[in-house]
Amino acid sequence: MRLTWFDANAWLLEAGERRILIDPWLVGDLVFNQMPWLIRGVRPQPVPIPASIDLILLSQGLEDHAHPETLKQLDRSIPVVASPKGAEVVQGMGYESVTTLSHGETYSFQDMLQIRALPGAPIGPFLKENAYVLTAEGLKIYYEPHGYPAAEKVQDLTGVNVAITPMLDISILGVGSIIRGREGARELAKWLKPQIMLPTAEGGHVTYKGMLAPTLRKAGGADELRSHLQSLGLKTEVRPPRPQEPVELSSRGVIG
């Protein structure tokens, strides 16, 4: 199995001959609610859209997970599995095959990948988006990009090899936390005891502009988490990936 990170929350999972694109933001700017003056994510250059995508997986309907400009450039015939809000976005764009996964539901893709939806990040007072457990090639991967593992569900999981989760707290001064990575990653490590943890939702080469950009605050990170796990005697490997450089995985851990 191979995982490639494209900055922010965008990942490519390659299992066997299948390629699954997760929460893709690859081209154009990241803008929320059509307000670029407020906050705008900027890539130094676009990421080439991977060829031969077999499935798109969306954890949320927000623009940093269901990025409109990227989704408009992808083939509408590619099947999509998404949270209910993510499904609304791609259905509105004319995607032909959209499967909505609510919490607790499972989807099997071509008998080689199982996707189970769990509660993820709270978006407002009444909505929780999706976390996922992906199982393929004898590996089990937990993915949630905002740092909100659902204790009542995650603590029951067994055999998770890889956890993809934010490791930073990211907040906006006067607004509050938007990413809860610091404590969320510690909780996951304690509950799941995965072999490997990979950070997501970090900037990589991305920069932010707009009125709110100077108020962004970050705390925590991979180095801090690694030290914390060592102090607890946990053997989980914290492995920050490099943008666009594949990470090879096996049941034995990171192999490249």
Short mmCIF file of C-alpha atoms in Angstrom, two decimals:
data_model
loop_
_atom_site.label_atom_id
_atom_site.label_comp_id
_atom_site.label_asym_id
_atom_site.label_seq_id
_atom_site.Cartn_x
_atom_site.Cartn_y
_atom_site.Cartn_z
CA MET A 1 0.00 0.00 0.00
CA ARG A 2 1.14 3.51 -0.74
CA LEU A 3 0.04 6.89 0.67
CA THR A 4 0.94 10.24 -0.88
CA TRP A 5 0.18 13.56 0.82
CA PHE A 6 -0.53 16.67 -1.27
CA ASP A 7 -0.54 19.27 1.55
CA ALA A 8 -3.53 20.24 3.69
CA ASN A 9 -5.96 17.27 3.77
CA ALA A 10 -5.40 15.87 0.28
CA TRP A 11 -4.16 12.25 0.07
CA LEU A 12 -3.81 9.55 -2.55
CA LEU A 13 -4.21 5.97 -1.35
CA GLU A 14 -2.92 3.26 -3.68
CA ALA A 15 -3.97 -0.27 -2.80
CA GLY A 16 -3.22 -2.95 -5.35
CA GLU A 17 -4.01 -1.39 -8.71
CA ARG A 18 -6.66 0.96 -7.31
CA ARG A 19 -6.15 4.67 -6.62
CA ILE A 20 -8.35 6.52 -4.13
CA LEU A 21 -8.22 10.32 -3.90
CA ILE A 22 -9.11 11.62 -0.43
CA ASP A 23 -10.33 15.17 0.32
CA PRO A 24 -8.62 16.64 -2.76
CA TRP A 25 -7.50 20.24 -2.98
CA LEU A 26 -4.96 20.19 -5.81
CA VAL A 27 -5.52 23.28 -8.00
CA GLY A 28 -6.53 26.88 -7.43
CA ASP A 29 -6.91 28.71 -4.14
CA LEU A 30 -8.76 27.53 -1.06
CA VAL A 31 -11.60 29.95 -0.33
CA PHE A 32 -14.45 29.56 2.16
CA ASN A 33 -17.95 30.84 1.38
CA GLN A 34 -16.64 32.80 -1.61
CA MET A 35 -14.84 35.27 0.67
CA PRO A 36 -11.17 35.34 -0.45
CA TRP A 37 -10.62 38.61 1.40
CA LEU A 38 -11.28 36.84 4.71
CA ILE A 39 -8.97 33.81 4.45
CA ARG A 40 -7.42 32.26 1.36
CA GLY A 41 -5.10 29.28 1.06
CA VAL A 42 -2.53 29.61 -1.72
CA ARG A 43 -0.38 26.91 -3.27
CA PRO A 44 2.97 27.98 -4.78
CA GLN A 45 1.99 25.87 -7.78
CA PRO A 46 -0.84 23.47 -8.61
CA VAL A 47 -0.44 19.75 -7.98
CA PRO A 48 -0.80 17.64 -11.13
CA ILE A 49 -4.07 15.76 -10.81
CA PRO A 50 -3.22 12.05 -10.49
CA ALA A 51 -4.20 9.91 -13.45
CA SER A 52 -6.55 6.94 -13.35
CA ILE A 53 -8.43 7.75 -10.16
CA ASP A 54 -10.79 4.89 -9.26
CA LEU A 55 -12.62 6.49 -6.31
CA ILE A 56 -12.97 9.87 -4.56
CA LEU A 57 -13.50 9.84 -0.79
CA LEU A 58 -14.76 13.00 0.98
CA SER A 59 -14.90 13.31 4.75
CA GLN A 60 -16.68 16.67 4.79
CA GLY A 61 -18.54 19.13 2.61
CA LEU A 62 -16.36 22.12 3.52
CA GLU A 63 -14.14 23.58 0.82
CA ASP A 64 -10.89 22.25 2.30
CA HIS A 65 -12.24 18.71 1.85
CA ALA A 66 -14.65 19.03 -1.07
CA HIS A 67 -12.69 21.68 -2.96
CA PRO A 68 -14.92 22.98 -5.77
CA GLU A 69 -12.23 23.94 -8.28
CA THR A 70 -10.45 20.59 -7.95
CA LEU A 71 -13.68 18.57 -8.13
CA LYS A 72 -14.72 20.47 -11.27
CA GLN A 73 -11.55 19.28 -13.02
CA LEU A 74 -12.05 15.62 -12.17
CA ASP A 75 -14.04 13.22 -14.34
CA ARG A 76 -17.69 13.20 -13.22
CA SER A 77 -17.87 9.46 -13.92
CA ILE A 78 -15.44 8.68 -11.06
CA PRO A 79 -17.48 7.17 -8.20
CA VAL A 80 -17.60 9.17 -4.97
CA VAL A 81 -18.08 8.05 -1.37
CA ALA A 82 -18.82 10.96 0.94
CA SER A 83 -20.34 12.29 4.11
CA PRO A 84 -23.90 13.55 3.61
CA LYS A 85 -22.67 17.15 3.20
CA GLY A 86 -19.85 16.07 0.90
CA ALA A 87 -22.35 14.11 -1.18
CA GLU A 88 -24.48 17.23 -1.61
CA VAL A 89 -21.49 19.08 -3.07
CA VAL A 90 -20.61 16.50 -5.73
CA GLN A 91 -24.24 15.74 -6.60
CA GLY A 92 -24.65 19.44 -7.32
CA MET A 93 -21.71 19.21 -9.72
CA GLY A 94 -23.22 16.34 -11.68
CA TYR A 95 -21.15 13.42 -10.43
CA GLU A 96 -22.82 10.27 -11.71
CA SER A 97 -22.20 7.76 -8.90
CA VAL A 98 -22.35 9.11 -5.35
CA THR A 99 -22.61 6.94 -2.25
CA THR A 100 -23.52 8.70 0.99
CA LEU A 101 -22.07 7.14 4.14
CA SER A 102 -23.61 8.03 7.47
CA HIS A 103 -22.00 7.15 10.79
CA GLY A 104 -21.78 3.40 11.32
CA GLU A 105 -22.31 2.51 7.66
CA THR A 106 -19.81 0.52 5.58
CA TYR A 107 -19.07 0.51 1.85
CA SER A 108 -17.05 -2.14 0.00
CA PHE A 109 -15.24 -0.99 -3.13
CA GLN A 110 -14.56 -3.71 -5.69
CA ASP A 111 -13.98 -6.29 -2.93
CA MET A 112 -10.55 -4.79 -2.19
CA LEU A 113 -11.28 -1.80 0.05
CA GLN A 114 -13.72 -1.50 2.93
CA ILE A 115 -14.72 1.99 4.10
CA ARG A 116 -16.48 2.44 7.42
CA ALA A 117 -17.79 5.85 8.49
CA LEU A 118 -17.49 7.04 12.08
CA PRO A 119 -18.40 10.36 13.73
CA GLY A 120 -15.81 13.02 12.96
CA ALA A 121 -15.49 16.77 13.36
CA PRO A 122 -18.39 18.86 14.69
CA ILE A 123 -19.40 21.48 12.15
CA GLY A 124 -21.72 23.83 13.97
CA PRO A 125 -23.99 22.76 16.84
CA PHE A 126 -25.96 20.00 15.07
CA LEU A 127 -23.65 18.34 12.53
CA LYS A 128 -20.76 15.93 12.83
CA GLU A 129 -18.91 15.10 9.64
CA ASN A 130 -17.12 11.80 8.94
CA ALA A 131 -14.06 9.97 10.08
CA TYR A 132 -13.19 6.77 8.20
CA VAL A 133 -11.63 3.40 8.81
CA LEU A 134 -10.15 2.05 5.57
CA THR A 135 -9.22 -1.62 5.33
CA ALA A 136 -7.18 -3.05 2.43
CA GLU A 137 -4.22 -5.36 1.88
CA GLY A 138 -4.29 -6.50 5.49
CA LEU A 139 -3.90 -2.93 6.77
CA LYS A 140 -6.39 -0.79 8.68
CA ILE A 141 -6.15 3.01 8.44
CA TYR A 142 -8.00 5.55 10.58
CA TYR A 143 -8.52 8.99 8.99
CA GLU A 144 -10.04 12.10 10.58
CA PRO A 145 -8.72 15.53 9.57
CA HIS A 146 -9.83 17.90 12.35
CA GLY A 147 -8.68 16.13 15.51
CA TYR A 148 -12.02 14.96 16.87
CA PRO A 149 -11.91 11.19 17.42
CA ALA A 150 -15.23 9.92 18.74
CA ALA A 151 -14.25 8.25 22.01
CA GLU A 152 -17.23 5.92 22.18
CA LYS A 153 -16.43 4.52 18.70
CA VAL A 154 -12.65 4.77 18.44
CA GLN A 155 -11.97 3.01 21.73
CA ASP A 156 -13.76 -0.06 20.36
CA LEU A 157 -11.54 -0.25 17.26
CA THR A 158 -8.88 -2.95 17.11
CA GLY A 159 -6.01 -3.64 14.77
CA VAL A 160 -5.53 -0.12 13.40
CA ASN A 161 -2.08 0.06 11.81
CA VAL A 162 -2.02 3.69 10.65
CA ALA A 163 -3.71 6.81 12.01
CA ILE A 164 -3.87 9.90 9.79
CA THR A 165 -4.72 12.84 12.05
CA PRO A 166 -3.74 16.47 12.67
CA MET A 167 -1.04 16.97 15.29
CA LEU A 168 -1.28 20.74 15.52
CA ASP A 169 -3.84 22.93 17.20
CA ILE A 170 -4.78 25.65 14.74
CA SER A 171 -6.90 28.53 16.00
CA ILE A 172 -8.02 31.95 14.82
CA LEU A 173 -7.65 34.73 17.35
CA GLY A 174 -11.08 35.81 18.51
CA VAL A 175 -12.82 32.89 16.79
CA GLY A 176 -11.39 29.83 18.51
CA SER A 177 -9.99 26.46 17.50
CA ILE A 178 -10.51 25.19 13.97
CA ILE A 179 -8.18 22.17 14.23
CA ARG A 180 -7.86 20.22 17.48
CA GLY A 181 -4.77 18.21 16.65
CA ARG A 182 -2.70 18.36 19.80
CA GLU A 183 -5.08 16.55 22.16
CA GLY A 184 -6.83 14.58 19.42
CA ALA A 185 -3.58 12.92 18.32
CA ARG A 186 -2.72 12.02 21.93
CA GLU A 187 -6.13 10.46 22.40
CA LEU A 188 -5.82 8.41 19.23
CA ALA A 189 -2.36 7.16 20.16
CA LYS A 190 -3.61 6.06 23.60
CA TRP A 191 -6.79 4.41 22.32
CA LEU A 192 -5.57 2.81 19.08
CA LYS A 193 -1.84 2.27 19.69
CA PRO A 194 -1.20 2.29 15.93
CA GLN A 195 2.16 1.37 14.45
CA ILE A 196 2.34 4.66 12.55
CA MET A 197 0.80 8.12 12.83
CA LEU A 198 0.89 10.51 9.88
CA PRO A 199 -0.01 14.19 10.30
CA THR A 200 -2.61 15.86 8.11
CA ALA A 201 -4.22 19.31 7.90
CA GLU A 202 -0.85 21.05 8.06
CA GLY A 203 0.30 23.62 5.57
CA GLY A 204 3.27 22.00 3.85
CA HIS A 205 4.02 24.48 1.08
CA VAL A 206 0.66 26.23 1.44
CA THR A 207 0.48 29.84 2.66
CA TYR A 208 -2.55 31.77 3.87
CA LYS A 209 -3.59 35.29 3.02
CA GLY A 210 -6.52 37.53 3.87
CA MET A 211 -7.77 39.47 6.85
CA LEU A 212 -7.71 36.49 9.23
CA ALA A 213 -4.33 35.08 8.14
CA PRO A 214 -2.25 37.12 10.64
CA THR A 215 -4.43 35.83 13.49
CA LEU A 216 -3.77 32.13 12.83
CA ARG A 217 -2.10 30.46 15.80
CA LYS A 218 -0.47 27.02 15.87
CA ALA A 219 0.62 24.82 18.78
CA GLY A 220 1.87 21.27 19.09
CA GLY A 221 3.10 19.28 16.11
CA ALA A 222 4.81 16.01 15.26
CA ASP A 223 7.92 16.54 17.38
CA GLU A 224 5.90 17.33 20.48
CA LEU A 225 3.66 14.30 19.92
CA ARG A 226 6.67 12.04 19.43
CA SER A 227 8.17 13.17 22.74
CA HIS A 228 4.84 12.71 24.50
CA LEU A 229 4.44 9.15 23.21
CA GLN A 230 7.99 8.29 24.21
CA SER A 231 7.29 9.55 27.73
CA LEU A 232 4.32 7.16 27.90
CA GLY A 233 6.36 4.24 26.61
CA LEU A 234 4.29 3.93 23.43
CA LYS A 235 6.11 2.58 20.39
CA THR A 236 3.99 4.34 17.77
CA GLU A 237 6.14 5.91 15.04
CA VAL A 238 5.30 9.53 14.21
CA ARG A 239 6.21 10.01 10.56
CA PRO A 240 5.59 13.42 8.90
CA PRO A 241 5.39 12.84 5.13
CA ARG A 242 6.88 15.16 2.53
CA PRO A 243 4.41 16.64 0.04
CA GLN A 244 4.08 14.50 -3.10
CA GLU A 245 6.57 11.86 -1.87
CA PRO A 246 4.89 8.43 -1.50
CA VAL A 247 5.08 6.55 1.78
CA GLU A 248 5.16 2.78 1.33
CA LEU A 249 3.33 0.80 3.99
CA SER A 250 3.13 -2.84 4.92
CA SER A 251 1.88 -4.75 7.94
CA ARG A 252 5.40 -4.31 9.32
CA GLY A 253 5.24 -0.52 9.18
CA VAL A 254 6.81 2.13 6.93
CA ILE A 255 9.06 0.54 4.33
CA GLY A 256 9.96 3.53 2.21
#
